[in-house]
mmCIF file of C-alpha atoms in Angstrom:
data_model
loop_
_atom_site.group_PDB
_atom_site.id
_atom_site.type_symbol
_atom_site.label_atom_id
_atom_site.label_comp_id
_atom_site.label_asym_id
_atom_site.label_seq_id
_atom_site.Cartn_x
_atom_site.Cartn_y
_atom_site.Cartn_z
ATOM 1 C CA MET A 1 -10.795 -8.970 14.048
ATOM 2 C CA ASN A 2 -9.335 -5.598 15.006
ATOM 3 C CA ILE A 3 -7.464 -3.491 12.438
ATOM 4 C CA LEU A 4 -5.381 -0.390 13.002
ATOM 5 C CA ALA A 5 -5.149 1.938 10.005
ATOM 6 C CA VAL A 6 -2.432 4.612 10.248
ATOM 7 C CA ILE A 7 -2.754 7.335 7.576
ATOM 8 C CA VAL A 8 -0.317 10.170 6.820
ATOM 9 C CA ASN A 9 -1.578 13.607 5.886
ATOM 10 C CA TYR A 10 0.203 16.740 4.909
ATOM 11 C CA GLY A 11 -1.623 20.091 4.540
ATOM 12 C CA THR A 12 -5.158 20.715 3.296
ATOM 13 C CA GLU A 13 -4.775 19.940 -0.405
ATOM 14 C CA GLN A 14 -6.096 16.399 -0.243
ATOM 15 C CA LEU A 15 -8.475 16.408 2.631
ATOM 16 C CA GLN A 16 -11.377 15.422 0.433
ATOM 17 C CA TYR A 17 -9.442 12.208 -0.318
ATOM 18 C CA LEU A 18 -8.682 11.584 3.301
ATOM 19 C CA GLU A 19 -12.348 11.941 4.148
ATOM 20 C CA GLN A 20 -13.175 9.267 1.537
ATOM 21 C CA VAL A 21 -10.438 6.964 2.799
ATOM 22 C CA VAL A 22 -11.670 7.243 6.417
ATOM 23 C CA SER A 23 -15.300 6.875 5.495
ATOM 24 C CA GLU A 24 -14.419 3.691 3.552
ATOM 25 C CA LEU A 25 -12.365 2.183 6.349
ATOM 26 C CA LYS A 26 -15.172 2.874 8.940
ATOM 27 C CA SER A 27 -17.682 1.170 6.608
ATOM 28 C CA PHE A 28 -16.031 -2.238 6.841
ATOM 29 C CA LYS A 29 -18.556 -4.851 8.058
ATOM 30 C CA LYS A 30 -16.338 -7.786 9.138
ATOM 31 C CA TYR A 31 -13.576 -5.843 10.958
ATOM 32 C CA ASN A 32 -13.323 -3.340 13.759
ATOM 33 C CA VAL A 33 -11.212 -0.538 12.308
ATOM 34 C CA SER A 34 -9.432 2.109 14.361
ATOM 35 C CA VAL A 35 -8.032 5.070 12.351
ATOM 36 C CA ILE A 36 -5.061 7.237 13.488
ATOM 37 C CA VAL A 37 -3.823 10.042 11.274
ATOM 38 C CA ASN A 38 -0.321 11.594 11.573
ATOM 39 C CA SER A 39 -0.545 15.099 10.228
ATOM 40 C CA ASN A 40 1.274 18.438 10.234
ATOM 41 C CA ILE A 41 -1.980 20.266 10.844
ATOM 42 C CA SER A 42 -5.009 19.757 13.203
ATOM 43 C CA LEU A 43 -7.928 17.893 11.621
ATOM 44 C CA ASN A 44 -11.580 17.421 12.384
ATOM 45 C CA ILE A 45 -12.718 14.526 10.219
ATOM 46 C CA GLU A 46 -15.544 12.182 11.143
ATOM 47 C CA GLY A 47 -14.367 8.625 11.785
ATOM 48 C CA VAL A 48 -10.775 9.467 12.778
ATOM 49 C CA ASP A 49 -10.112 8.098 16.293
ATOM 50 C CA LEU A 50 -6.920 10.035 16.919
ATOM 51 C CA VAL A 51 -4.954 12.794 15.214
ATOM 52 C CA ASN A 52 -1.245 13.179 16.064
ATOM 53 C CA VAL A 53 -0.099 16.597 14.989
ATOM 54 C CA ILE A 54 3.646 16.314 14.331
ATOM 55 C CA GLU A 55 6.170 19.041 13.697
ATOM 56 C CA LEU A 56 9.289 18.167 11.749
ATOM 57 C CA GLU A 57 12.086 20.020 10.042
ATOM 58 C CA ASP A 58 11.837 17.641 7.064
ATOM 59 C CA TYR A 59 8.254 16.753 6.268
ATOM 60 C CA GLN A 60 9.432 14.092 3.795
ATOM 61 C CA LEU A 61 9.889 12.066 6.980
ATOM 62 C CA LEU A 62 6.280 12.459 8.116
ATOM 63 C CA PRO A 63 5.160 9.030 6.597
ATOM 64 C CA LEU A 64 7.915 7.419 8.654
ATOM 65 C CA THR A 65 6.337 8.580 11.956
ATOM 66 C CA CYS A 66 3.326 6.229 11.154
ATOM 67 C CA LYS A 67 5.652 3.252 11.719
ATOM 68 C CA GLN A 68 6.209 4.430 15.299
ATOM 69 C CA VAL A 69 2.453 4.397 15.858
ATOM 70 C CA ILE A 70 2.091 0.917 14.499
ATOM 71 C CA TRP A 71 4.910 -0.405 16.611
ATOM 72 C CA ASP A 72 3.512 1.257 19.720
ATOM 73 C CA HIS A 73 0.356 -0.785 19.100
ATOM 74 C CA LYS A 74 2.059 -4.018 17.921
ATOM 75 C CA ASP A 75 0.147 -6.188 20.430
ATOM 76 C CA ASP A 76 -3.119 -4.421 20.233
ATOM 77 C CA PHE A 77 -4.407 -5.298 16.741
ATOM 78 C CA ASP A 78 -4.561 -8.257 14.434
ATOM 79 C CA VAL A 79 -3.860 -6.422 11.205
ATOM 80 C CA PHE A 80 -2.139 -3.164 10.480
ATOM 81 C CA LEU A 81 -2.607 -0.762 7.509
ATOM 82 C CA PHE A 82 -0.414 2.147 6.474
ATOM 83 C CA GLY A 83 -1.434 4.440 3.726
ATOM 84 C CA GLU A 84 -1.047 7.894 2.238
ATOM 85 C CA ASN A 85 -4.172 10.081 2.508
ATOM 86 C CA ASP A 86 -5.209 9.459 -1.109
ATOM 87 C CA HIS A 87 -5.156 5.631 -1.510
ATOM 88 C CA LEU A 88 -8.608 3.997 -0.988
ATOM 89 C CA PHE A 89 -8.521 0.783 1.021
ATOM 90 C CA LYS A 90 -11.534 -1.406 0.415
ATOM 91 C CA GLU A 91 -12.760 -4.252 2.648
ATOM 92 C CA HIS A 92 -11.910 -6.800 0.006
ATOM 93 C CA HIS A 93 -8.288 -5.795 0.220
ATOM 94 C CA ILE A 94 -8.274 -7.194 3.763
ATOM 95 C CA ASP A 95 -10.321 -10.242 2.870
ATOM 96 C CA LYS A 96 -7.847 -11.160 0.061
ATOM 97 C CA TYR A 97 -4.797 -10.312 2.058
ATOM 98 C CA LEU A 98 -5.756 -12.681 4.879
ATOM 99 C CA GLU A 99 -6.720 -15.390 2.343
ATOM 100 C CA TYR A 100 -3.376 -15.091 0.558
ATOM 101 C CA THR A 101 -1.408 -14.982 3.792
ATOM 102 C CA SER A 102 -2.983 -18.305 4.855
ATOM 103 C CA ILE A 103 -1.710 -19.965 1.612
ATOM 104 C CA LEU A 104 1.618 -18.219 0.816
ATOM 105 C CA PRO A 105 4.861 -19.432 2.306
ATOM 106 C CA ASN A 106 6.336 -17.299 5.098
ATOM 107 C CA ASN A 107 8.940 -15.900 2.684
ATOM 108 C CA ARG A 108 6.251 -14.432 0.492
ATOM 109 C CA ILE A 109 3.998 -11.463 1.185
ATOM 110 C CA ALA A 110 0.891 -10.307 -0.820
ATOM 111 C CA GLY A 111 0.830 -6.874 -2.374
ATOM 112 C CA LEU A 112 -1.248 -4.418 -4.343
ATOM 113 C CA ILE A 113 -0.955 -2.496 -7.568
ATOM 114 C CA GLN A 114 -1.820 1.204 -7.775
ATOM 115 C CA TYR A 115 -4.084 2.498 -10.535
ATOM 116 C CA GLU A 116 -5.471 5.780 -11.729
ATOM 117 C CA GLU A 117 -8.468 6.423 -14.030
ATOM 118 C CA ASN A 118 -9.910 8.994 -16.292
ATOM 119 C CA GLU A 119 -12.191 9.175 -19.328
ATOM 120 C CA THR A 120 -9.551 7.394 -21.391
ATOM 121 C CA GLY A 121 -9.342 4.401 -19.116
ATOM 122 C CA ARG A 122 -7.221 2.925 -16.413
ATOM 123 C CA TYR A 123 -3.453 3.524 -15.950
ATOM 124 C CA TYR A 124 -0.876 2.003 -13.664
ATOM 125 C CA PRO A 125 1.655 4.558 -12.434
ATOM 126 C CA ALA A 126 4.091 1.875 -11.139
ATOM 127 C CA TYR A 127 4.224 0.338 -14.642
ATOM 128 C CA HIS A 128 6.723 2.692 -16.300
ATOM 129 C CA ALA A 129 10.388 3.037 -17.376
ATOM 130 C CA HIS A 130 12.188 -0.285 -16.790
ATOM 131 C CA TYR A 131 9.591 -1.585 -14.317
ATOM 132 C CA ASP A 132 7.751 -4.676 -15.461
ATOM 133 C CA TRP A 133 6.458 -8.067 -14.325
ATOM 134 C CA ASP A 134 9.017 -10.715 -13.586
ATOM 135 C CA TYR A 135 7.563 -13.260 -16.056
ATOM 136 C CA ASN A 136 9.612 -16.011 -14.532
ATOM 137 C CA SER A 137 8.349 -15.406 -11.071
ATOM 138 C CA VAL A 138 4.914 -17.099 -11.397
ATOM 139 C CA GLU A 139 4.011 -19.372 -8.476
ATOM 140 C CA GLU A 140 0.812 -21.215 -7.760
ATOM 141 C CA TYR A 141 -0.768 -21.920 -4.386
ATOM 142 C CA GLU A 142 -4.018 -23.685 -3.877
ATOM 143 C CA GLY A 143 -5.043 -22.929 -7.452
ATOM 144 C CA LYS A 144 -4.190 -19.208 -7.427
ATOM 145 C CA LYS A 145 -1.378 -17.796 -9.406
ATOM 146 C CA PHE A 146 0.983 -15.092 -8.082
ATOM 147 C CA ALA A 147 3.749 -13.112 -9.668
ATOM 148 C CA HIS A 148 6.278 -10.500 -8.711
ATOM 149 C CA PHE A 149 6.165 -6.919 -10.135
ATOM 150 C CA THR A 150 9.565 -5.290 -10.111
ATOM 151 C CA ASN A 151 8.373 -1.918 -8.775
ATOM 152 C CA ILE A 152 7.505 -2.722 -5.217
ATOM 153 C CA HIS A 153 6.272 0.759 -4.323
ATOM 154 C CA GLN A 154 2.517 0.971 -3.614
ATOM 155 C CA ALA A 155 2.338 3.864 -1.097
ATOM 156 C CA THR A 156 0.550 1.568 1.391
ATOM 157 C CA PHE A 157 1.086 -1.715 3.149
ATOM 158 C CA ILE A 158 -0.974 -4.409 4.956
ATOM 159 C CA ILE A 159 0.697 -6.636 7.451
ATOM 160 C CA THR A 160 -0.525 -8.992 10.126
ATOM 161 C CA LYS A 161 0.502 -8.980 13.788
ATOM 162 C CA ASN A 162 2.694 -11.954 13.125
ATOM 163 C CA GLN A 163 4.419 -10.346 10.246
ATOM 164 C CA LEU A 164 4.935 -7.181 12.185
ATOM 165 C CA HIS A 165 6.603 -9.095 15.027
ATOM 166 C CA LYS A 166 8.723 -11.015 12.521
ATOM 167 C CA ILE A 167 9.961 -7.788 10.968
ATOM 168 C CA GLY A 168 10.599 -6.292 14.421
ATOM 169 C CA LYS A 169 13.017 -9.186 15.216
ATOM 170 C CA GLN A 170 15.095 -8.184 12.156
ATOM 171 C CA TYR A 171 15.007 -4.379 12.315
ATOM 172 C CA ASP A 172 13.923 -1.432 14.395
ATOM 173 C CA PHE A 173 10.475 -1.145 12.854
ATOM 174 C CA THR A 174 10.358 2.561 13.485
ATOM 175 C CA GLN A 175 13.350 3.321 11.270
ATOM 176 C CA PHE A 176 14.427 2.576 7.717
ATOM 177 C CA PHE A 177 15.865 -0.869 7.138
ATOM 178 C CA GLY A 178 18.473 -0.299 4.430
ATOM 179 C CA SER A 179 19.575 1.877 1.521
ATOM 180 C CA SER A 180 17.841 1.728 -1.893
ATOM 181 C CA HIS A 181 16.894 3.921 -4.839
ATOM 182 C CA TYR A 182 13.415 4.597 -3.448
ATOM 183 C CA SER A 183 12.752 7.973 -1.807
ATOM 184 C CA VAL A 184 12.321 8.260 1.988
ATOM 185 C CA LYS A 185 8.563 8.553 1.481
ATOM 186 C CA CYS A 186 8.406 5.371 -0.562
ATOM 187 C CA LYS A 187 10.709 3.440 1.716
ATOM 188 C CA VAL A 188 8.039 3.432 4.465
ATOM 189 C CA ASN A 189 6.384 0.697 2.382
ATOM 190 C CA THR A 190 9.162 -0.577 0.058
ATOM 191 C CA ASP A 191 11.501 -1.518 2.958
ATOM 192 C CA ILE A 192 9.078 -4.150 4.056
ATOM 193 C CA TYR A 193 9.064 -5.824 0.604
ATOM 194 C CA GLN A 194 12.800 -5.232 -0.018
ATOM 195 C CA PHE A 195 14.677 -6.230 3.173
ATOM 196 C CA CYS A 196 12.565 -8.516 5.317
ATOM 197 C CA GLY A 197 12.971 -11.779 3.501
ATOM 198 C CA MET A 198 9.388 -11.673 2.153
ATOM 199 C CA LYS A 199 9.166 -11.451 -1.635
ATOM 200 C CA LYS A 200 6.217 -9.316 -2.734
ATOM 201 C CA MET A 201 3.681 -11.237 -4.818
ATOM 202 C CA ILE A 202 0.618 -10.050 -6.579
ATOM 203 C CA CYS A 203 -2.220 -12.511 -6.992
ATOM 204 C CA ILE A 204 -2.865 -12.354 -10.765
ATOM 205 C CA SER A 205 -5.679 -14.877 -10.609
ATOM 206 C CA ASP A 206 -7.663 -12.206 -8.702
ATOM 207 C CA PHE A 207 -5.987 -9.213 -10.298
ATOM 208 C CA GLU A 208 -8.913 -6.865 -10.031
ATOM 209 C CA ASP A 209 -9.147 -7.448 -6.265
ATOM 210 C CA ASN A 210 -5.544 -6.416 -5.799
ATOM 211 C CA LEU A 211 -5.672 -2.927 -7.221
ATOM 212 C CA ILE A 212 -5.800 0.233 -5.086
ATOM 213 C CA HIS A 213 -6.948 3.552 -6.411
ATOM 214 C CA HIS A 214 -4.704 6.592 -6.224
ATOM 215 C CA HIS A 215 -7.492 9.070 -6.156
ATOM 216 C CA PRO A 216 -5.852 12.233 -7.462
ATOM 217 C CA ASN A 217 -5.217 10.657 -10.815
ATOM 218 C CA ILE A 218 -2.343 13.059 -11.295
ATOM 219 C CA TYR A 219 0.097 10.695 -13.137
ATOM 220 C CA ILE A 220 -2.266 10.092 -16.010
ATOM 221 C CA ASN A 221 -1.898 13.583 -17.454
ATOM 222 C CA GLY A 222 1.247 14.704 -15.713
ATOM 223 C CA GLU A 223 -0.504 17.161 -13.430
ATOM 224 C CA GLN A 224 0.956 19.147 -10.519
ATOM 225 C CA GLY A 225 4.539 18.830 -11.785
ATOM 226 C CA ARG A 226 4.431 15.112 -11.953
ATOM 227 C CA ASN A 227 5.722 13.276 -15.070
ATOM 228 C CA LYS A 228 3.133 11.361 -16.947
ATOM 229 C CA LEU A 229 3.586 7.765 -15.855
ATOM 230 C CA GLY A 230 2.023 4.501 -16.369
ATOM 231 C CA TYR A 231 1.031 2.067 -19.080
ATOM 232 C CA GLY A 232 -2.688 1.533 -19.792
ATOM 233 C CA GLU A 233 -5.205 -1.273 -19.490
ATOM 234 C CA ASP A 234 -4.181 -2.977 -22.825
ATOM 235 C CA LYS A 235 -0.633 -3.538 -21.863
ATOM 236 C CA MET A 236 -1.525 -4.612 -18.406
ATOM 237 C CA LYS A 237 -4.051 -7.166 -19.635
ATOM 238 C CA LYS A 238 -1.587 -8.629 -22.218
ATOM 239 C CA SER A 239 1.067 -8.967 -19.438
ATOM 240 C CA ILE A 240 -1.394 -10.701 -17.040
ATOM 241 C CA ASN A 241 -2.650 -13.063 -19.782
ATOM 242 C CA LYS A 242 0.872 -13.978 -20.628
ATOM 243 C CA MET A 243 1.402 -15.292 -17.024
ATOM 244 C CA LEU A 244 -1.966 -16.947 -16.428
#
């Protein structure tokens, strides 16, 4: 199975994370992974198959350019990944996504939950403010339980070729699909879960397999001008147990 991973990178600040992301993608055993990076600067990172150096007036739109790359290769790969340069895809993310896609209805799409971690434990940046689980959304398919988390942002997406073509029949995949409260950077992934007739579901039966690490861990302590975001492990465990 052939996978295209398109990663966005801005500047030099997080190149150490990008190197880890690329190294992990290239270590997959069951999949042939090609890696393309859209960046505002030239890069020389082992494992990257192609770097597209892109100049823009508004670099908030740099993540959107990754969708053009994916669409240009819509017939060339079986699975497509998009991610920011600091989110670590693991091979089990693909294994599980394909498993869930095979059992979920066509109007459902499997998703991930971001986490950060430090000496005090694990935190979930998306789990803040009014965002929470929809406790009435639990559905079961072939013995596995799924639920909807109301913050659909995950800074990444995984879609199959069939899903990509389905979306392409509804919208110009290279553009934004509709207006929402999410920022233009977030909309690169949230649009897929918000506007395409596929409700985002997290497999809570395999919850640990559906977490993706945001490596900088900057929301835990409110670093680099970010607000401290995210509930911790205890609240998440209580929420999951409530639904299982």
